[in-house]
Each structure stands twice: as C-alpha cells, then as structure tokens.
PDB file of C-alpha atoms in Angstrom:
ATOM      1  CA  UNK U   1     101.826 123.941  18.005  1.00  0.00           C
ATOM      2  CA  UNK U   2      98.476 122.763  16.844  1.00  0.00           C
ATOM      3  CA  UNK U   3      97.132 119.448  15.646  1.00  0.00           C
ATOM      4  CA  UNK U   4      97.242 119.219  11.878  1.00  0.00           C
ATOM      5  CA  UNK U   5      94.166 116.994  11.767  1.00  0.00           C
ATOM      6  CA  UNK U   6      96.092 113.919  10.648  1.00  0.00           C
ATOM      7  CA  UNK U   7      97.638 112.781  13.921  1.00  0.00           C
ATOM      8  CA  UNK U   8     100.723 114.944  13.514  1.00  0.00           C
ATOM      9  CA  UNK U   9     101.465 118.263  15.170  1.00  0.00           C
ATOM     10  CA  UNK U  10     102.340 121.464  13.365  1.00  0.00           C
ATOM     11  CA  UNK U  11     104.633 124.188  14.656  1.00  0.00           C
ATOM     12  CA  UNK U  12     104.174 127.468  12.829  1.00  0.00           C
ATOM     13  CA  UNK U  13     107.289 129.254  11.650  1.00  0.00           C
ATOM     14  CA  UNK U  14     108.438 132.757  12.500  1.00  0.00           C
ATOM     15  CA  UNK U  15     108.184 135.879  10.370  1.00  0.00           C
ATOM     16  CA  UNK U  16     109.660 135.672   6.895  1.00  0.00           C
ATOM     17  CA  UNK U  17     109.062 136.144   3.208  1.00  0.00           C
ATOM     18  CA  UNK U  18     107.858 133.588   0.685  1.00  0.00           C
ATOM     19  CA  UNK U  19     106.906 129.959   1.164  1.00  0.00           C
ATOM     20  CA  UNK U  20     108.491 128.096   4.063  1.00  0.00           C
ATOM     21  CA  UNK U  21     110.001 124.664   3.691  1.00  0.00           C
ATOM     22  CA  UNK U  22     107.859 121.996   5.329  1.00  0.00           C
ATOM     23  CA  UNK U  23     109.716 119.526   7.528  1.00  0.00           C
ATOM     24  CA  UNK U  24     108.422 116.226   8.889  1.00  0.00           C
ATOM     25  CA  UNK U  25     110.231 115.473  12.174  1.00  0.00           C
ATOM     26  CA  UNK U  26     110.021 111.790  13.136  1.00  0.00           C
ATOM     27  CA  UNK U  27     111.318 111.032  16.635  1.00  0.00           C
ATOM     28  CA  UNK U  28     110.045 108.596  19.248  1.00  0.00           C
ATOM     29  CA  UNK U  29     111.332 110.671  22.195  1.00  0.00           C
ATOM     30  CA  UNK U  30     108.663 113.355  22.796  1.00  0.00           C
ATOM     31  CA  UNK U  31     111.115 115.781  24.418  1.00  0.00           C
ATOM     32  CA  UNK U  32     113.557 115.610  21.514  1.00  0.00           C
ATOM     33  CA  UNK U  33     110.701 115.834  18.998  1.00  0.00           C
ATOM     34  CA  UNK U  34     109.249 118.951  20.672  1.00  0.00           C
ATOM     35  CA  UNK U  35     112.716 120.548  20.903  1.00  0.00           C
ATOM     36  CA  UNK U  36     113.321 120.029  17.172  1.00  0.00           C
ATOM     37  CA  UNK U  37     109.878 121.332  16.259  1.00  0.00           C
ATOM     38  CA  UNK U  38     110.318 124.417  18.424  1.00  0.00           C
ATOM     39  CA  UNK U  39     113.812 125.215  17.084  1.00  0.00           C
ATOM     40  CA  UNK U  40     112.860 124.678  13.442  1.00  0.00           C
ATOM     41  CA  UNK U  41     109.548 126.520  13.819  1.00  0.00           C
ATOM     42  CA  UNK U  42     111.338 129.508  15.343  1.00  0.00           C
ATOM     43  CA  UNK U  43     113.797 129.404  12.420  1.00  0.00           C
ATOM     44  CA  UNK U  44     110.882 129.894  10.013  1.00  0.00           C
ATOM     45  CA  UNK U  45     110.164 126.340   8.901  1.00  0.00           C
ATOM     46  CA  UNK U  46     106.737 124.738   8.981  1.00  0.00           C
ATOM     47  CA  UNK U  47     107.066 121.588  11.072  1.00  0.00           C
ATOM     48  CA  UNK U  48     104.902 118.480  11.237  1.00  0.00           C
ATOM     49  CA  UNK U  49     105.670 115.930  13.962  1.00  0.00           C
ATOM     50  CA  UNK U  50     105.330 112.145  14.030  1.00  0.00           C
ATOM     51  CA  UNK U  51     106.312 109.695  16.756  1.00  0.00           C
ATOM     52  CA  UNK U  52     107.110 106.711  14.528  1.00  0.00           C
ATOM     53  CA  UNK U  53     107.397 105.493  10.963  1.00  0.00           C
ATOM     54  CA  UNK U  54     103.760 104.435  10.620  1.00  0.00           C
ATOM     55  CA  UNK U  55     102.530 107.860  11.763  1.00  0.00           C
ATOM     56  CA  UNK U  56     104.954 109.567   9.379  1.00  0.00           C
ATOM     57  CA  UNK U  57     103.713 107.526   6.416  1.00  0.00           C
ATOM     58  CA  UNK U  58     100.092 108.357   7.307  1.00  0.00           C
ATOM     59  CA  UNK U  59     100.972 112.065   7.305  1.00  0.00           C
ATOM     60  CA  UNK U  60     102.757 111.724   3.952  1.00  0.00           C
ATOM     61  CA  UNK U  61      99.720 109.958   2.477  1.00  0.00           C
ATOM     62  CA  UNK U  62      97.474 112.898   3.276  1.00  0.00           C
ATOM     63  CA  UNK U  63     100.015 115.735   3.117  1.00  0.00           C
ATOM     64  CA  UNK U  64     102.549 114.820   0.462  1.00  0.00           C
ATOM     65  CA  UNK U  65     103.901 118.360   0.287  1.00  0.00           C
ATOM     66  CA  UNK U  66     106.805 117.717   2.680  1.00  0.00           C
ATOM     67  CA  UNK U  67     110.207 119.105   1.638  1.00  0.00           C
ATOM     68  CA  UNK U  68     112.425 117.345   4.192  1.00  0.00           C
ATOM     69  CA  UNK U  69     112.112 114.216   6.295  1.00  0.00           C
ATOM     70  CA  UNK U  70     114.172 114.625   9.496  1.00  0.00           C
ATOM     71  CA  UNK U  71     114.078 111.204  11.108  1.00  0.00           C
ATOM     72  CA  UNK U  72     115.621 109.234  13.913  1.00  0.00           C
ATOM     73  CA  UNK U  73     117.033 105.940  12.692  1.00  0.00           C
ATOM     74  CA  UNK U  74     116.485 103.534  15.578  1.00  0.00           C
ATOM     75  CA  UNK U  75     112.808 103.661  16.538  1.00  0.00           C
ATOM     76  CA  UNK U  76     110.357 101.205  18.086  1.00  0.00           C
ATOM     77  CA  UNK U  77     107.494  99.803  16.063  1.00  0.00           C
ATOM     78  CA  UNK U  78     109.282  97.618  13.519  1.00  0.00           C
ATOM     79  CA  UNK U  79     110.224 100.365  11.038  1.00  0.00           C
ATOM     80  CA  UNK U  80     113.594 102.054  11.265  1.00  0.00           C
ATOM     81  CA  UNK U  81     114.526 105.381   9.701  1.00  0.00           C
ATOM     82  CA  UNK U  82     116.148 103.717   6.697  1.00  0.00           C
ATOM     83  CA  UNK U  83     112.944 101.912   5.730  1.00  0.00           C
ATOM     84  CA  UNK U  84     110.875 105.013   6.460  1.00  0.00           C
ATOM     85  CA  UNK U  85     113.071 107.131   4.172  1.00  0.00           C
ATOM     86  CA  UNK U  86     112.883 104.597   1.361  1.00  0.00           C
ATOM     87  CA  UNK U  87     109.095 104.346   1.582  1.00  0.00           C
ATOM     88  CA  UNK U  88     108.656 108.112   2.010  1.00  0.00           C
ATOM     89  CA  UNK U  89     110.777 108.891  -1.050  1.00  0.00           C
ATOM     90  CA  UNK U  90     108.645 106.437  -3.017  1.00  0.00           C
ATOM     91  CA  UNK U  91     105.576 108.443  -1.991  1.00  0.00           C
ATOM     92  CA  UNK U  92     107.098 111.918  -2.407  1.00  0.00           C
ATOM     93  CA  UNK U  93     109.571 112.032  -5.289  1.00  0.00           C
ATOM     94  CA  UNK U  94     112.451 114.406  -4.609  1.00  0.00           C
ATOM     95  CA  UNK U  95     111.924 114.300  -0.832  1.00  0.00           C
ATOM     96  CA  UNK U  96     115.136 115.248   0.976  1.00  0.00           C
ATOM     97  CA  UNK U  97     116.142 113.262   4.061  1.00  0.00           C
ATOM     98  CA  UNK U  98     118.242 114.077   7.111  1.00  0.00           C
ATOM     99  CA  UNK U  99     118.856 111.243   9.578  1.00  0.00           C
ATOM    100  CA  UNK U 100     119.615 111.540  13.296  1.00  0.00           C
ATOM    101  CA  UNK U 101     121.009 109.031  15.764  1.00  0.00           C
ATOM    102  CA  UNK U 102     122.552 108.958  19.205  1.00  0.00           C
ATOM    103  CA  UNK U 103     124.547 105.929  18.078  1.00  0.00           C
ATOM    104  CA  UNK U 104     125.436 106.357  14.375  1.00  0.00           C
ATOM    105  CA  UNK U 105     127.718 103.318  14.297  1.00  0.00           C
ATOM    106  CA  UNK U 106     124.915 101.041  15.492  1.00  0.00           C
ATOM    107  CA  UNK U 107     122.386 102.807  13.250  1.00  0.00           C
ATOM    108  CA  UNK U 108     124.534 102.305  10.165  1.00  0.00           C
ATOM    109  CA  UNK U 109     124.586  98.568  10.899  1.00  0.00           C
ATOM    110  CA  UNK U 110     120.816  98.430  11.539  1.00  0.00           C
ATOM    111  CA  UNK U 111     118.938  96.228   9.120  1.00  0.00           C
ATOM    112  CA  UNK U 112     115.390  95.707  10.361  1.00  0.00           C
ATOM    113  CA  UNK U 113     113.637  93.308   7.976  1.00  0.00           C
ATOM    114  CA  UNK U 114     116.068  94.021   5.168  1.00  0.00           C
ATOM    115  CA  UNK U 115     116.134  97.813   5.387  1.00  0.00           C
ATOM    116  CA  UNK U 116     119.583  99.274   4.974  1.00  0.00           C
ATOM    117  CA  UNK U 117     121.412 102.571   5.062  1.00  0.00           C
ATOM    118  CA  UNK U 118     121.366 104.474   1.771  1.00  0.00           C
ATOM    119  CA  UNK U 119     124.593 105.567   0.089  1.00  0.00           C
ATOM    120  CA  UNK U 120     125.893 109.039   0.969  1.00  0.00           C
ATOM    121  CA  UNK U 121     123.720 109.302   4.064  1.00  0.00           C
ATOM    122  CA  UNK U 122     123.292 112.729   5.687  1.00  0.00           C
ATOM    123  CA  UNK U 123     123.364 111.988   9.411  1.00  0.00           C
ATOM    124  CA  UNK U 124     123.504 114.231  12.491  1.00  0.00           C
ATOM    125  CA  UNK U 125     124.652 112.831  15.822  1.00  0.00           C
ATOM    126  CA  UNK U 126     122.493 113.293  18.927  1.00  0.00           C
ATOM    127  CA  UNK U 127     122.588 115.164  21.175  1.00  0.00           C
ATOM    128  CA  UNK U 128     122.589 118.221  18.951  1.00  0.00           C
ATOM    129  CA  UNK U 129     122.075 121.885  19.668  1.00  0.00           C
ATOM    130  CA  UNK U 130     119.721 124.350  18.027  1.00  0.00           C
ATOM    131  CA  UNK U 131     122.395 125.953  15.823  1.00  0.00           C
ATOM    132  CA  UNK U 132     123.487 122.563  14.500  1.00  0.00           C
ATOM    133  CA  UNK U 133     119.905 121.508  13.695  1.00  0.00           C
ATOM    134  CA  UNK U 134     119.223 124.724  11.795  1.00  0.00           C
ATOM    135  CA  UNK U 135     122.518 124.505   9.890  1.00  0.00           C
ATOM    136  CA  UNK U 136     122.090 120.832   8.989  1.00  0.00           C
ATOM    137  CA  UNK U 137     118.446 121.230   7.937  1.00  0.00           C
ATOM    138  CA  UNK U 138     119.318 124.238   5.785  1.00  0.00           C
ATOM    139  CA  UNK U 139     122.166 122.292   4.178  1.00  0.00           C
ATOM    140  CA  UNK U 140     119.946 119.245   3.563  1.00  0.00           C
ATOM    141  CA  UNK U 141     117.274 121.392   1.906  1.00  0.00           C
ATOM    142  CA  UNK U 142     119.860 123.002  -0.404  1.00  0.00           C
ATOM    143  CA  UNK U 143     121.489 119.712  -1.416  1.00  0.00           C
ATOM    144  CA  UNK U 144     120.701 118.316  -4.866  1.00  0.00           C
ATOM    145  CA  UNK U 145     118.106 115.521  -4.889  1.00  0.00           C
ATOM    146  CA  UNK U 146     119.378 111.969  -4.665  1.00  0.00           C
ATOM    147  CA  UNK U 147     117.981 108.477  -4.762  1.00  0.00           C
ATOM    148  CA  UNK U 148     118.137 106.501  -1.500  1.00  0.00           C
TER     149      UNK U 148
END
C-alpha cells in the first residue's frame, strides 16, 4: 500500500487485463480496513482507504473516479454510512455502494441527523471472510445502478 497523496491509502491490485474497478473502503477499524484492502487488492481491484466519512468525501472530491463505495454503517465522527453514501452518490453519479455492519439490525435503525437507510440496501454482515468480500464486491459492481 502507498499513500495516494490525498490522505487515503492505495492498495495495488494483482495481475490482470484491462482497467480495474476502483473501490473506496471506508472503515474506522484499522485492522478491518487493512484486511479488506489487502483481500480486494489481491483480487485485482484498486483500493483506496478512508477511516471515516469526512476522509472519504475528501478523497471523492479529488478522485471522483471511484466505482464502488464499500462502507461501514456505524462510524464515529457524526456521519454514518447512510449519509456518506447519499453524499457520495451526489458527487459521483452512478457510484455503486456496498454497506457493512457487525450489527445490521441496529444499523438499519440508525438515523444520525436525519440520515436513513436507502431502499434495497446491499449489506454484508461482519465478520466476513475473504471469499465473501470478493463475491459481494463483484456482485455489487455488476448490479444495475440505483438511486439511494
């Protein structure tokens, strides 16, 4: 991994043909964030990391060419994953989103300052293994675009 110059970290993907999908992983737990970046990078994706919603939005402002936002829902800092996704999709039209949570029931009820879960949410439960992450990310990238 190397710094991408904008406060995020980039994990280079493995060998492959053609352009790689670029994934922004937003997770406040550094161990989980590094695990996701390593697994997805090894699977051939280009990964940019952010520790919270504000950092993710700063990365999107300077590097809007993100294909998938893979974000935790319950994060410190006053912005949950629902609000982040809504704001990110406003900045990057067509951005796909995959949510993660260790407590999906609580996350689905989360409404920090009026943010709320989108319809037809794509959510993966933590803890997850490497095969599940790769499968769910691949599925999310192939899904037709949708409004939050």
